[in-house]
Coordinates of C-alpha atoms in Angstrom, one line a residue:
Chain A
M22 CA 11.1 22.0 -37.6
A23 CA 13.8 23.2 -36.2
Y24 CA 17.4 21.4 -36.3
Q25 CA 18.5 20.0 -32.9
V26 CA 21.6 18.4 -32.5
N27 CA 23.0 15.8 -29.5
L28 CA 19.4 14.4 -30.4
P29 CA 20.3 11.6 -26.9
V30 CA 20.9 8.0 -29.1
F31 CA 18.6 5.5 -28.4
E32 CA 19.2 1.0 -28.8
G33 CA 15.4 0.8 -29.7
P34 CA 11.8 1.9 -29.1
F35 CA 12.2 0.6 -25.7
D36 CA 15.3 2.0 -24.8
L37 CA 13.4 5.1 -26.0
L38 CA 9.9 4.5 -23.9
Y39 CA 12.3 3.9 -21.0
H40 CA 13.9 7.3 -21.3
L41 CA 10.4 9.1 -21.9
I42 CA 8.9 7.1 -18.3
E43 CA 12.4 7.8 -16.5
K44 CA 11.8 11.6 -17.7
H45 CA 8.6 12.1 -16.0
E46 CA 8.7 9.9 -13.3
V47 CA 5.2 7.7 -14.1
D48 CA 4.9 4.8 -12.6
I49 CA 5.5 1.8 -15.6
Y50 CA 2.1 0.2 -14.2
D51 CA 0.1 3.3 -14.7
I52 CA 1.9 4.4 -17.7
P53 CA -0.5 8.1 -18.9
I54 CA 0.3 6.7 -22.3
A55 CA -1.1 10.1 -24.1
Q56 CA 1.2 12.0 -22.7
I57 CA 4.1 9.8 -23.8
A58 CA 3.0 8.2 -26.8
E59 CA 2.6 11.8 -28.5
E60 CA 6.5 12.6 -26.7
Y61 CA 7.2 9.6 -28.4
L62 CA 6.2 10.9 -32.0
A63 CA 8.0 14.1 -31.5
Y64 CA 11.0 12.3 -30.7
L65 CA 10.3 10.6 -34.1
R66 CA 9.6 13.2 -35.8
Q67 CA 12.8 14.7 -34.9
M68 CA 15.2 11.2 -36.4
D69 CA 15.1 11.3 -39.4
E70 CA 18.3 11.0 -39.9
L71 CA 18.4 7.0 -38.6
D72 CA 18.2 3.9 -41.0
L73 CA 15.7 2.6 -42.2
E74 CA 16.2 -0.8 -40.7
V75 CA 16.2 0.6 -36.8
A76 CA 13.4 4.0 -37.8
S77 CA 11.0 1.0 -39.0
S78 CA 11.4 -0.9 -35.3
F79 CA 10.6 2.7 -33.7
V80 CA 7.7 3.7 -36.1
V81 CA 6.2 -0.2 -35.0
M82 CA 6.1 0.9 -31.4
A83 CA 4.8 4.6 -32.1
A84 CA 1.7 2.5 -34.1
Q85 CA 1.1 0.7 -30.9
L86 CA 1.2 3.0 -28.5
L87 CA -1.3 4.5 -30.2
S88 CA -3.6 2.1 -30.3
I89 CA -2.6 1.6 -27.0
K90 CA -4.0 5.4 -26.5
A91 CA -7.3 4.6 -28.5
R92 CA -7.9 1.4 -26.8
M93 CA -8.2 3.2 -23.3
L94 CA -10.8 5.5 -25.2
L95 CA -12.8 3.3 -25.2
P96 CA -14.9 1.1 -22.3
A97 CA -13.1 -1.5 -20.7
P98 CA -13.7 -5.3 -22.8
T99 CA -14.0 -7.7 -19.6
M100 CA -12.0 -11.1 -19.8
E101 CA -14.1 -14.0 -19.1
G102 CA -13.3 -15.0 -15.7
D103 CA -14.0 -18.3 -13.8
S104 CA -17.6 -18.9 -12.8
G105 CA -18.7 -16.3 -10.3
G106 CA -15.5 -14.7 -9.9
E107 CA -15.2 -10.4 -10.4
P108 CA -14.5 -10.0 -13.6
E109 CA -11.0 -8.7 -14.5
P110 CA -10.9 -6.0 -16.8
V111 CA -7.7 -6.7 -19.1
D112 CA -4.9 -3.2 -19.3
P113 CA -4.3 -2.4 -23.1
R114 CA -1.0 -1.9 -21.1
A115 CA -0.2 -4.6 -20.2
E116 CA 1.3 -6.3 -23.1
L117 CA 3.1 -3.5 -23.7
V118 CA 4.5 -2.8 -19.4
E119 CA 5.2 -7.1 -19.4
R120 CA 7.9 -6.2 -22.5
L121 CA 8.9 -3.0 -20.6
L122 CA 9.8 -4.5 -17.9
E123 CA 11.2 -7.5 -19.1
Y124 CA 13.5 -5.2 -21.2
R125 CA 14.7 -3.6 -18.4
K126 CA 16.0 -6.4 -17.2
F127 CA 18.6 -7.0 -20.0
K128 CA 18.8 -3.3 -20.0
A129 CA 20.7 -3.5 -16.4
V130 CA 22.6 -6.6 -16.9
A131 CA 23.5 -4.5 -19.7
E132 CA 25.2 -2.0 -18.4
V133 CA 26.8 -5.5 -15.0
L134 CA 28.3 -6.7 -17.9
K135 CA 29.5 -2.9 -19.5
A136 CA 31.0 -1.9 -15.8
Q137 CA 32.4 -5.7 -15.6
E138 CA 34.1 -5.9 -19.0
G139 CA 35.6 -1.6 -17.9
I140 CA 36.9 -3.6 -14.8
A141 CA 38.6 -7.3 -16.8
A142 CA 39.4 -4.5 -19.7
Q143 CA 42.1 -3.0 -16.7
V144 CA 44.3 -7.0 -17.2
Y145 CA 46.3 -8.3 -19.7
P146 CA 46.7 -11.4 -20.7
R147 CA 50.6 -11.8 -22.3
V148 CA 50.0 -12.7 -26.1
V149 CA 51.8 -15.4 -27.1
D150 CA 53.4 -16.5 -30.5
P151 CA 54.0 -20.2 -30.6
A152 CA 56.6 -19.9 -33.4
S153 CA 59.0 -17.7 -30.8
L154 CA 58.8 -20.7 -28.3
A155 CA 59.7 -23.4 -31.3
H156 CA 63.7 -22.6 -30.2
L157 CA 62.5 -24.6 -26.9
F158 CA 61.7 -27.5 -28.2
R159 CA 64.2 -30.3 -29.2
E160 CA 65.0 -30.6 -32.9
V161 CA 62.3 -33.7 -34.6
N162 CA 62.9 -36.9 -37.1
P163 CA 60.0 -36.8 -39.2
L164 CA 60.5 -40.5 -39.6
E165 CA 61.2 -40.9 -36.2
G166 CA 60.2 -44.0 -35.2
V167 CA 59.4 -45.2 -39.1
M168 CA 61.4 -48.8 -40.3
M169 CA 61.5 -49.5 -43.6
G170 CA 58.1 -51.9 -43.0
D171 CA 56.5 -49.4 -42.8
L172 CA 57.2 -47.8 -46.2
L173 CA 57.2 -50.6 -48.3
A174 CA 53.6 -51.4 -46.6
A175 CA 52.5 -48.3 -47.6
L176 CA 53.3 -48.1 -50.8
Q177 CA 51.8 -52.1 -50.6
K178 CA 48.6 -50.4 -49.3
A179 CA 48.7 -47.3 -51.9
L180 CA 49.6 -49.9 -55.1
R181 CA 46.6 -51.8 -53.8
R182 CA 44.0 -49.3 -53.5
Q183 CA 44.6 -48.6 -57.2
R184 CA 44.0 -51.6 -58.1
R185 CA 41.0 -52.5 -56.7
D186 CA 39.9 -48.8 -57.7
E187 CA 40.9 -50.3 -61.0
M188 CA 39.1 -53.7 -60.8
V189 CA 35.6 -52.8 -59.4
A190 CA 33.6 -50.5 -61.6
D191 CA 30.4 -50.1 -60.3
V192 CA 30.8 -49.9 -56.3
P193 CA 28.1 -47.4 -54.9
R194 CA 29.7 -44.9 -53.7
E195 CA 29.0 -44.3 -49.9
E196 CA 27.1 -40.9 -49.4
V197 CA 27.9 -38.7 -46.9
S198 CA 26.6 -36.1 -46.0
V199 CA 28.5 -32.5 -45.1
Q200 CA 27.0 -32.6 -41.7
Q201 CA 28.2 -36.3 -40.9
R202 CA 31.5 -35.3 -42.1
M203 CA 30.9 -32.7 -39.6
N204 CA 29.9 -34.6 -36.2
E205 CA 32.7 -37.3 -37.9
V206 CA 35.5 -34.8 -37.9
L207 CA 34.6 -33.1 -34.0
A208 CA 34.6 -36.7 -33.0
N209 CA 37.8 -37.0 -33.8
L210 CA 38.8 -34.6 -32.8
Q211 CA 37.4 -34.9 -29.1
Q212 CA 39.3 -38.0 -28.7
T213 CA 42.1 -35.8 -28.1
P214 CA 40.8 -32.4 -28.0
A215 CA 43.9 -29.6 -26.6
E216 CA 45.8 -32.3 -29.4
P217 CA 46.1 -30.9 -33.0
A218 CA 45.6 -33.3 -35.4
P219 CA 47.1 -32.8 -39.1
L220 CA 44.7 -32.1 -41.7
E221 CA 45.5 -34.6 -43.9
R222 CA 43.9 -37.2 -41.8
F223 CA 41.1 -35.9 -42.3
F224 CA 41.0 -36.7 -45.9
T225 CA 42.9 -39.5 -45.9
G226 CA 40.8 -42.5 -46.9
N227 CA 38.4 -40.4 -48.8
H228 CA 38.9 -41.9 -52.2
Y229 CA 36.6 -40.2 -54.3
R230 CA 36.7 -36.2 -55.8
D231 CA 33.3 -35.9 -54.1
E232 CA 34.3 -37.4 -50.8
L233 CA 36.9 -34.8 -50.5
I234 CA 35.0 -32.0 -51.6
V235 CA 32.7 -32.9 -48.4
T236 CA 35.6 -33.5 -46.2
F237 CA 36.9 -30.0 -47.0
L238 CA 33.5 -28.7 -47.1
A239 CA 32.5 -29.8 -43.0
L240 CA 36.0 -28.2 -41.9
L241 CA 35.2 -25.0 -44.4
E242 CA 31.6 -25.0 -42.0
L243 CA 33.2 -26.3 -38.7
V244 CA 35.9 -23.3 -39.3
R245 CA 32.6 -20.8 -39.8
L246 CA 31.0 -22.0 -36.6
R247 CA 34.4 -21.4 -35.1
R248 CA 34.3 -25.1 -33.6
I249 CA 37.4 -25.4 -34.6
R250 CA 41.2 -23.9 -35.9
L251 CA 43.1 -24.2 -38.7
L252 CA 47.3 -23.6 -38.0
Q253 CA 49.5 -23.1 -39.6
R254 CA 53.0 -22.5 -38.2
E255 CA 55.4 -21.3 -41.2
T256 CA 54.8 -21.3 -45.1
L257 CA 54.0 -24.8 -46.4
G258 CA 54.3 -26.2 -43.4
A259 CA 51.8 -29.2 -42.2
I260 CA 48.2 -27.3 -41.3
Y261 CA 47.1 -28.1 -38.2
V262 CA 43.7 -28.6 -36.9
L263 CA 42.8 -27.3 -33.6
L264 CA 39.4 -27.8 -31.7
R265 CA 37.6 -24.6 -30.3
E266 CA 36.4 -24.3 -26.7
Chain B
M96 CA 57.8 -34.6 -6.6
F97 CA 60.4 -31.8 -5.9
A98 CA 57.6 -28.9 -4.9
Q99 CA 60.0 -26.1 -6.1
E100 CA 60.4 -27.2 -9.7
M101 CA 56.8 -28.2 -10.4
K102 CA 55.6 -25.0 -8.8
G103 CA 58.1 -23.5 -11.9
A104 CA 56.9 -25.4 -14.0
V105 CA 53.7 -24.8 -13.4
E106 CA 55.1 -21.0 -14.2
A107 CA 56.2 -21.8 -17.0
L108 CA 53.5 -23.3 -18.5
L109 CA 51.6 -20.4 -17.2
F110 CA 53.6 -18.6 -18.8
V111 CA 53.6 -19.3 -22.6
S112 CA 49.9 -19.9 -22.4
G113 CA 48.1 -16.8 -23.2
E114 CA 44.8 -18.7 -23.1
P115 CA 43.4 -19.7 -19.4
L116 CA 44.3 -23.1 -18.4
P117 CA 42.2 -25.6 -17.5
L118 CA 43.1 -27.1 -13.8
E119 CA 42.9 -30.5 -15.9
T120 CA 45.5 -29.4 -18.7
L121 CA 48.6 -28.7 -16.4
A122 CA 46.9 -32.2 -14.4
K123 CA 47.6 -34.3 -16.3
I124 CA 51.2 -32.0 -17.7
T125 CA 52.8 -31.7 -15.1
G126 CA 51.8 -34.6 -13.2
I127 CA 50.7 -32.9 -9.9
E128 CA 47.0 -34.5 -9.1
A129 CA 44.6 -31.9 -9.4
G130 CA 43.8 -31.4 -5.2
E131 CA 47.4 -30.8 -5.2
L132 CA 48.1 -28.6 -8.0
A133 CA 44.4 -26.5 -6.8
E134 CA 46.7 -25.6 -3.8
L135 CA 50.0 -25.7 -5.7
L136 CA 48.2 -22.6 -7.4
A137 CA 46.1 -20.8 -4.2
G138 CA 49.3 -20.6 -2.9
M139 CA 50.9 -19.2 -6.3
A140 CA 48.4 -16.4 -6.5
E141 CA 48.8 -15.6 -2.2
E142 CA 52.7 -15.5 -3.6
Y143 CA 52.5 -13.0 -6.1
A144 CA 50.1 -11.0 -4.1
G145 CA 52.1 -10.8 -1.6
Q146 CA 55.1 -9.5 -3.7
K147 CA 53.4 -7.1 -5.1
R148 CA 54.8 -8.9 -8.5
G149 CA 53.5 -7.0 -11.8
W150 CA 51.1 -9.3 -12.7
R151 CA 49.0 -11.9 -10.7
L152 CA 47.0 -15.4 -11.8
E153 CA 43.4 -15.6 -11.7
E154 CA 40.8 -18.1 -12.2
V155 CA 38.2 -17.2 -15.5
A156 CA 36.5 -18.9 -18.2
G157 CA 37.6 -22.1 -16.8
G158 CA 40.9 -22.2 -16.6
Y159 CA 43.7 -20.7 -14.5
R160 CA 45.5 -17.5 -15.9
L161 CA 48.6 -15.3 -15.3
V162 CA 47.2 -11.9 -16.5
T163 CA 48.9 -7.7 -15.4
C164 CA 48.0 -6.2 -12.7
P165 CA 44.9 -3.8 -13.0
E166 CA 46.8 -0.6 -11.3
Y167 CA 49.8 -0.8 -14.3
A168 CA 46.8 -0.6 -17.6
P169 CA 48.2 3.3 -17.6
Y170 CA 51.3 1.8 -18.6
I171 CA 50.6 -1.2 -20.5
E172 CA 48.8 1.4 -22.5
Q173 CA 51.7 2.8 -23.3
L174 CA 53.6 0.4 -24.8
L175 CA 50.9 -1.3 -26.2
Q176 CA 48.7 2.2 -27.9
H177 CA 45.6 0.4 -28.3
P178 CA 43.8 0.7 -25.6
K179 CA 41.2 -2.0 -25.5
A180 CA 37.9 -0.8 -27.5
G181 CA 34.3 -1.7 -25.4
L182 CA 31.3 -3.1 -26.9
S183 CA 28.6 -1.1 -27.8
H184 CA 25.6 -1.2 -25.8
A185 CA 23.7 -2.3 -28.7
A186 CA 26.4 -5.3 -29.0
L187 CA 26.4 -5.6 -24.6
E188 CA 22.2 -5.9 -24.6
T189 CA 22.4 -8.1 -27.0
L190 CA 25.2 -10.6 -25.2
A191 CA 23.2 -9.9 -21.7
I192 CA 20.6 -11.7 -23.5
I193 CA 21.9 -14.1 -25.2
A194 CA 23.8 -14.5 -21.4
Y195 CA 20.3 -15.2 -20.0
R196 CA 18.3 -16.9 -22.5
Q197 CA 20.6 -18.9 -24.0
P198 CA 20.6 -21.1 -26.7
V199 CA 18.1 -18.6 -28.3
T200 CA 17.5 -17.4 -31.7
R201 CA 17.5 -13.5 -33.5
L202 CA 13.8 -13.4 -32.7
E203 CA 14.1 -14.3 -29.7
I204 CA 16.1 -11.6 -29.2
E205 CA 14.6 -9.1 -31.5
Q206 CA 11.4 -10.0 -29.9
I207 CA 13.2 -8.3 -26.1
R208 CA 15.0 -5.8 -27.1
G209 CA 12.4 -4.4 -29.2
V210 CA 15.0 -3.6 -32.9
K211 CA 16.7 -5.9 -35.1
A212 CA 19.7 -7.4 -34.0
D213 CA 21.3 -8.8 -37.2
H214 CA 24.2 -5.9 -37.1
S215 CA 24.7 -6.8 -33.4
L216 CA 24.8 -10.5 -33.5
A217 CA 27.1 -9.7 -36.7
N218 CA 30.0 -8.1 -34.4
L219 CA 29.4 -10.0 -31.6
L220 CA 30.0 -13.5 -33.5
G221 CA 32.8 -11.5 -35.4
K222 CA 34.7 -10.6 -31.5
N223 CA 34.3 -14.5 -31.0
L224 CA 31.6 -12.8 -27.7
I225 CA 29.3 -15.6 -29.3
C226 CA 29.0 -18.9 -31.9
E227 CA 26.1 -20.6 -33.2
V228 CA 25.0 -23.6 -31.4
G229 CA 22.3 -25.3 -33.4
R230 CA 19.3 -25.2 -34.3
K231 CA 15.9 -24.7 -33.3
E232 CA 14.1 -27.2 -34.6
T233 CA 10.7 -25.1 -35.1
L234 CA 9.3 -23.6 -38.9
G235 CA 12.9 -22.3 -40.5
R236 CA 14.7 -24.1 -37.9
P237 CA 16.8 -20.8 -36.6
I238 CA 20.2 -20.8 -35.7
L239 CA 20.9 -21.3 -31.9
Y240 CA 23.0 -18.3 -30.3
G241 CA 25.3 -19.1 -27.4
T242 CA 27.6 -17.4 -25.5
T243 CA 31.6 -19.1 -25.5
E244 CA 35.0 -19.4 -23.7
E245 CA 35.8 -15.9 -25.0
F246 CA 33.1 -14.4 -23.6
L247 CA 33.6 -15.2 -20.0
R248 CA 37.8 -13.9 -21.3
H249 CA 36.4 -11.1 -22.2
F250 CA 34.5 -10.3 -18.6
G251 CA 36.3 -11.7 -16.5
L252 CA 34.3 -14.8 -15.4
R253 CA 35.2 -17.9 -14.6
Q254 CA 31.4 -19.3 -15.8
T255 CA 27.8 -18.0 -17.0
E256 CA 26.6 -18.7 -13.6
E257 CA 28.9 -15.8 -12.0
L258 CA 26.3 -13.2 -13.3
P259 CA 24.2 -11.7 -11.2
K260 CA 20.8 -12.9 -11.0
L261 CA 18.2 -11.5 -13.8
D262 CA 15.6 -10.4 -10.9
E263 CA 19.2 -9.8 -8.7
V264 CA 20.6 -7.1 -10.6
F265 CA 18.1 -4.4 -10.0
V266 CA 18.8 -4.9 -6.2
Q267 CA 21.7 -5.4 -6.3
E268 CA 23.4 -2.8 -8.7
E269 CA 21.6 -0.2 -7.5
I270 CA 21.2 1.3 -10.6
P271 CA 18.5 4.3 -10.4
L272 CA 16.6 3.6 -13.5
F273 CA 13.1 3.7 -11.0
A274 CA 14.9 5.3 -7.6
E275 CA 11.1 6.8 -7.3
Q276 CA 9.7 3.1 -6.7
P277 CA 9.9 0.4 -3.9
V278 CA 12.5 -2.4 -5.0
G279 CA 9.1 -4.0 -4.7
D280 CA 8.4 -3.4 -8.1
E281 CA 11.1 -6.7 -9.2
K282 CA 8.8 -9.7 -7.0
E283 CA 6.4 -11.0 -10.0
Chain C
M252 CA 58.6 6.9 -6.8
F253 CA 57.9 3.8 -4.6
A254 CA 60.4 1.1 -5.8
Q255 CA 58.1 -1.4 -5.1
E256 CA 55.2 -0.5 -7.4
M257 CA 57.9 0.4 -10.3
K258 CA 59.0 -3.1 -10.2
G259 CA 55.7 -3.9 -10.4
A260 CA 55.3 -1.5 -13.6
V261 CA 58.1 -3.0 -14.9
E262 CA 57.2 -6.9 -14.1
A263 CA 54.2 -5.7 -16.3
L264 CA 55.7 -4.6 -19.4
L265 CA 58.0 -7.0 -19.4
F266 CA 55.2 -9.7 -19.0
V267 CA 52.8 -8.7 -21.7
S268 CA 55.9 -7.7 -24.2
G269 CA 56.5 -10.5 -26.8
E270 CA 59.6 -8.4 -28.4
P271 CA 62.4 -7.5 -26.0
L272 CA 62.1 -4.1 -24.3
P273 CA 65.1 -1.8 -25.1
L274 CA 65.4 -0.1 -22.0
E275 CA 64.8 3.5 -23.4
T276 CA 61.1 2.1 -24.3
L277 CA 61.0 1.5 -20.6
A278 CA 62.4 4.4 -18.9
K279 CA 60.2 6.7 -21.4
I280 CA 57.3 4.6 -19.9
T281 CA 58.0 4.2 -16.0
G282 CA 59.9 7.9 -16.3
I283 CA 62.9 5.9 -14.0
E284 CA 66.1 7.0 -15.1
A285 CA 68.1 4.7 -17.2
G286 CA 70.9 3.7 -14.4
E287 CA 68.7 3.3 -11.6
L288 CA 66.7 1.2 -14.6
A289 CA 69.1 -0.9 -14.9
E290 CA 70.3 -2.1 -11.4
L291 CA 66.6 -2.6 -11.2
L292 CA 65.9 -5.2 -13.8
A293 CA 69.4 -6.7 -12.6
G294 CA 68.0 -7.4 -9.6
M295 CA 65.0 -8.6 -10.4
A296 CA 66.9 -11.1 -12.5
E297 CA 68.9 -12.1 -9.5
E298 CA 65.2 -12.6 -8.0
Y299 CA 63.6 -14.2 -10.5
A300 CA 66.9 -16.8 -10.4
G301 CA 67.3 -17.2 -6.5
Q302 CA 62.9 -17.6 -6.3
K303 CA 63.9 -20.1 -8.8
R304 CA 60.8 -18.6 -10.4
G305 CA 59.7 -20.2 -14.1
W306 CA 61.4 -17.5 -16.2
R307 CA 64.3 -15.6 -16.5
L308 CA 64.6 -12.3 -17.0
E309 CA 67.6 -12.0 -19.4
E310 CA 69.3 -9.3 -21.5
V311 CA 69.5 -10.2 -25.6
A312 CA 70.3 -7.8 -28.5
G313 CA 68.0 -4.7 -28.7
G314 CA 66.6 -4.6 -24.6
Y315 CA 65.5 -7.1 -21.8
R316 CA 62.2 -10.2 -21.7
L317 CA 61.1 -13.1 -20.0
V318 CA 61.1 -15.9 -21.3
T319 CA 60.8 -19.9 -19.4
C320 CA 63.6 -21.3 -18.4
P321 CA 65.0 -23.7 -20.5
E322 CA 64.3 -26.9 -18.1
Y323 CA 61.3 -26.3 -17.6
A324 CA 60.8 -27.0 -22.5
P325 CA 59.6 -30.5 -22.2
Y326 CA 56.3 -29.1 -20.6
I327 CA 55.8 -26.2 -22.7
E328 CA 57.0 -28.5 -25.4
Q329 CA 53.7 -30.8 -24.0
L330 CA 51.7 -28.3 -23.8
L331 CA 51.9 -26.6 -27.0
Q332 CA 51.8 -30.4 -28.8
H333 CA 54.6 -29.8 -30.6
P334 CA 53.4 -32.4 -33.8
K335 CA 54.6 -35.2 -33.5
A336 CA 57.6 -36.7 -35.7
G337 CA 55.9 -39.1 -37.2
L338 CA 54.5 -38.4 -41.0
S339 CA 50.6 -39.5 -41.2
H340 CA 49.4 -41.9 -43.3
A341 CA 49.1 -39.9 -46.4
A342 CA 52.1 -38.7 -46.3
L343 CA 54.0 -41.4 -45.9
E344 CA 52.7 -43.4 -49.2
T345 CA 53.2 -40.7 -51.1
L346 CA 56.7 -40.8 -49.8
A347 CA 56.7 -44.5 -50.6
I348 CA 55.5 -44.2 -54.3
I349 CA 58.1 -41.5 -54.2
A350 CA 61.0 -43.5 -52.8
Y351 CA 60.1 -46.3 -55.7
R352 CA 58.8 -44.1 -58.3
Q353 CA 61.6 -41.6 -58.4
P354 CA 61.7 -39.6 -60.3
V355 CA 58.0 -39.0 -60.5
T356 CA 55.3 -36.2 -60.6
R357 CA 52.1 -35.5 -58.2
L358 CA 49.8 -36.8 -61.1
E359 CA 51.4 -39.8 -61.5
I360 CA 51.3 -40.5 -57.4
E361 CA 47.8 -39.2 -57.5
Q362 CA 47.0 -41.3 -59.3
I363 CA 48.3 -44.0 -57.4
R364 CA 46.7 -43.2 -54.6
G365 CA 43.5 -42.1 -55.9
V366 CA 43.8 -38.9 -54.1
K367 CA 45.5 -35.0 -54.6
A368 CA 48.2 -35.3 -53.3
D369 CA 49.6 -31.3 -52.8
H370 CA 49.5 -31.8 -48.9
S371 CA 51.6 -34.4 -48.6
L372 CA 54.0 -32.8 -51.0
A373 CA 53.9 -29.7 -48.9
N374 CA 54.6 -31.6 -45.8
L375 CA 57.3 -34.0 -47.1
L376 CA 59.7 -30.9 -49.3
G377 CA 58.4 -29.2 -45.9
K378 CA 60.7 -31.6 -43.9
N379 CA 63.0 -32.6 -46.0
L380 CA 62.5 -36.1 -47.0
I381 CA 62.5 -35.7 -50.6
C382 CA 63.1 -33.0 -53.3
E383 CA 62.2 -31.4 -56.4
V384 CA 65.0 -33.7 -59.2
G385 CA 63.5 -31.7 -62.8
R386 CA 61.3 -31.8 -64.7
K387 CA 59.6 -33.8 -66.9
E388 CA 59.7 -33.4 -70.5
T389 CA 56.0 -33.3 -71.3
L390 CA 53.1 -31.3 -71.9
G391 CA 53.2 -28.8 -68.8
R392 CA 56.8 -29.3 -68.2
P393 CA 55.4 -30.6 -64.1
I394 CA 57.7 -30.9 -61.3
L395 CA 59.8 -34.1 -61.3
Y396 CA 60.0 -35.4 -57.1
G397 CA 62.6 -37.0 -55.4
T398 CA 64.0 -38.5 -52.2
T399 CA 66.2 -36.8 -49.9
E400 CA 69.3 -37.8 -48.9
E401 CA 68.1 -37.0 -45.2
F402 CA 65.6 -39.5 -46.1
L403 CA 68.0 -42.4 -47.1
R404 CA 70.3 -41.3 -44.2
H405 CA 67.4 -42.7 -42.3
F406 CA 66.9 -46.0 -43.3
G407 CA 71.2 -46.4 -44.0
L408 CA 70.9 -46.4 -47.4
R409 CA 73.9 -44.9 -49.5
Q410 CA 71.3 -45.1 -52.5
T411 CA 68.0 -45.5 -54.0
E412 CA 68.9 -48.8 -55.2
E413 CA 69.5 -50.1 -52.3
L414 CA 66.0 -50.4 -51.0
P415 CA 64.4 -53.5 -50.9
K416 CA 63.0 -55.1 -54.5
L417 CA 59.5 -55.1 -54.3
D418 CA 58.1 -58.1 -54.8
E419 CA 61.0 -60.2 -51.8
V420 CA 58.9 -57.8 -49.9
F421 CA 55.6 -58.7 -50.5
V422 CA 55.7 -62.0 -50.4
Q423 CA 57.9 -61.6 -46.5
E424 CA 54.8 -59.4 -45.9
E425 CA 52.6 -61.4 -46.0
I426 CA 49.1 -59.3 -45.4
P427 CA 47.1 -60.5 -46.7
L428 CA 44.5 -57.2 -47.5
F429 CA 43.5 -59.4 -51.5
A430 CA 45.1 -62.7 -50.1
E431 CA 42.6 -64.0 -53.9
Q432 CA 44.3 -61.1 -56.0
P433 CA 47.9 -63.0 -57.4
V434 CA 51.2 -60.3 -55.8
G435 CA 51.5 -60.1 -59.7
D436 CA 49.9 -57.2 -59.7
E437 CA 53.0 -55.5 -57.9
K438 CA 54.4 -56.0 -61.4
E439 CA 52.9 -53.2 -63.4

């Protein structure tokens, strides 16, 4: 086999089939299967450098083409038509054609997207670092609005909770699933969608280690699913949770 | 309300936000009624265009944002020195299927494209152009994918509905895939 | 060179750049001679001011940059949701425990609160409401925390001893969370 350079790259078997159909300007509804299958196989033999995953899909299509070719050599089976109706012969190529047409739509849309991408790439938004705007803001007092009573109430609550945890020995823990917790976090964030919520908000009220773990896992999962974002403006600064759109 | 000051405030808000700002957000912060605000924004867009400013106001992905005018892209590329990379053809095909068929599973994408889509999907997820939108309630509960706001931004679209209808693409775009055939084959 | 186009290019460059742009950089990219460019920039600065735009052009160390006008800071603050002044409930609890039990270690705080306190501590340290006051001479020599001057100042106290006594407070407060329990449980 001759070493061939500049072998066109095809995105998949449909892409290659199209190329062949286009090249020979044949009617998609009347594909000369024998000819196209042969060319398809010829191409396949040249592409021994492809990675296995992509190559295998090409091979599957080759088998399909050969199968269609074989069926076309046989007398056409007929579909059971309505009583009295003319039975219609089933074209072995029908399913392939349908899939090719379907694929062609998306191939065309991909071209539209590509053009659109080119246009959109010509405009640049500003890349804004929120930290660079910090100087605009008022100096904040972290204790603003906090009265001595609030401080004491907080302490009282913590002490009482400690007391309660010690006293009550056998309360069955509420089992919260990660999914459930994810929903709670999202619901909480959706109340004020544009507002970053302090991370600790989601951990308050988590008295048990496994509850904390579930919350943490839920947050990680939401980050992975790109539903939320975590922000930290400075080292050791507060971490905020923000809903992604 | 002083029109000039309000315009300044809206401009300042658009200026500091890299992301498109929804009308509601702008309305909430400035206290301007949404209809009036939309008019103000339309006026601003016209003003920028008329004054041939370096930026323009565009409506994209459900919001408004300021972006540089396309004619200055060559200058900006020199400054930023990393021209935006386009998506691969495989990624574009996968994205096209997701955009039109969302929510859609990997298997459904692969059936249309005829090849594995793992790589494209990972690529698109990494670029935040698609996201997991749920699970299909069938065997194996496969992940369902959909497009993101970033997808809209990447392609400069206001909403996915702005994309041409699937069956209209050939007619509108004149992509000569089957130039020898009459247009009629799209009727099916 | 067409003045209007060049102004647009300069505007676009200033718009996308997060950092001040040196005159030389702008000159190099646009091909405008430095003296001419400086004039153009001065003209632009005046124009923005005259039109009461949302931003202004300023010359800072290292070059030119566009920044929002200070009068719009309150709007921007709302947009970017500057972290609210208030502490989270967890942080407040931690602060309260430190105030009354100082010097106290992280472990001791966690034993009272029943949950990890790392985050609250980092938060409070960052806000300068608590500080490290030493090490406890036990295994691992854990850090001891105490409240800062800033904490005292906020509550108008001269020293931590001026904090109201715990027992007095609970009588006053009458928050009947666990009314069946004797108040005595706070004495520990």
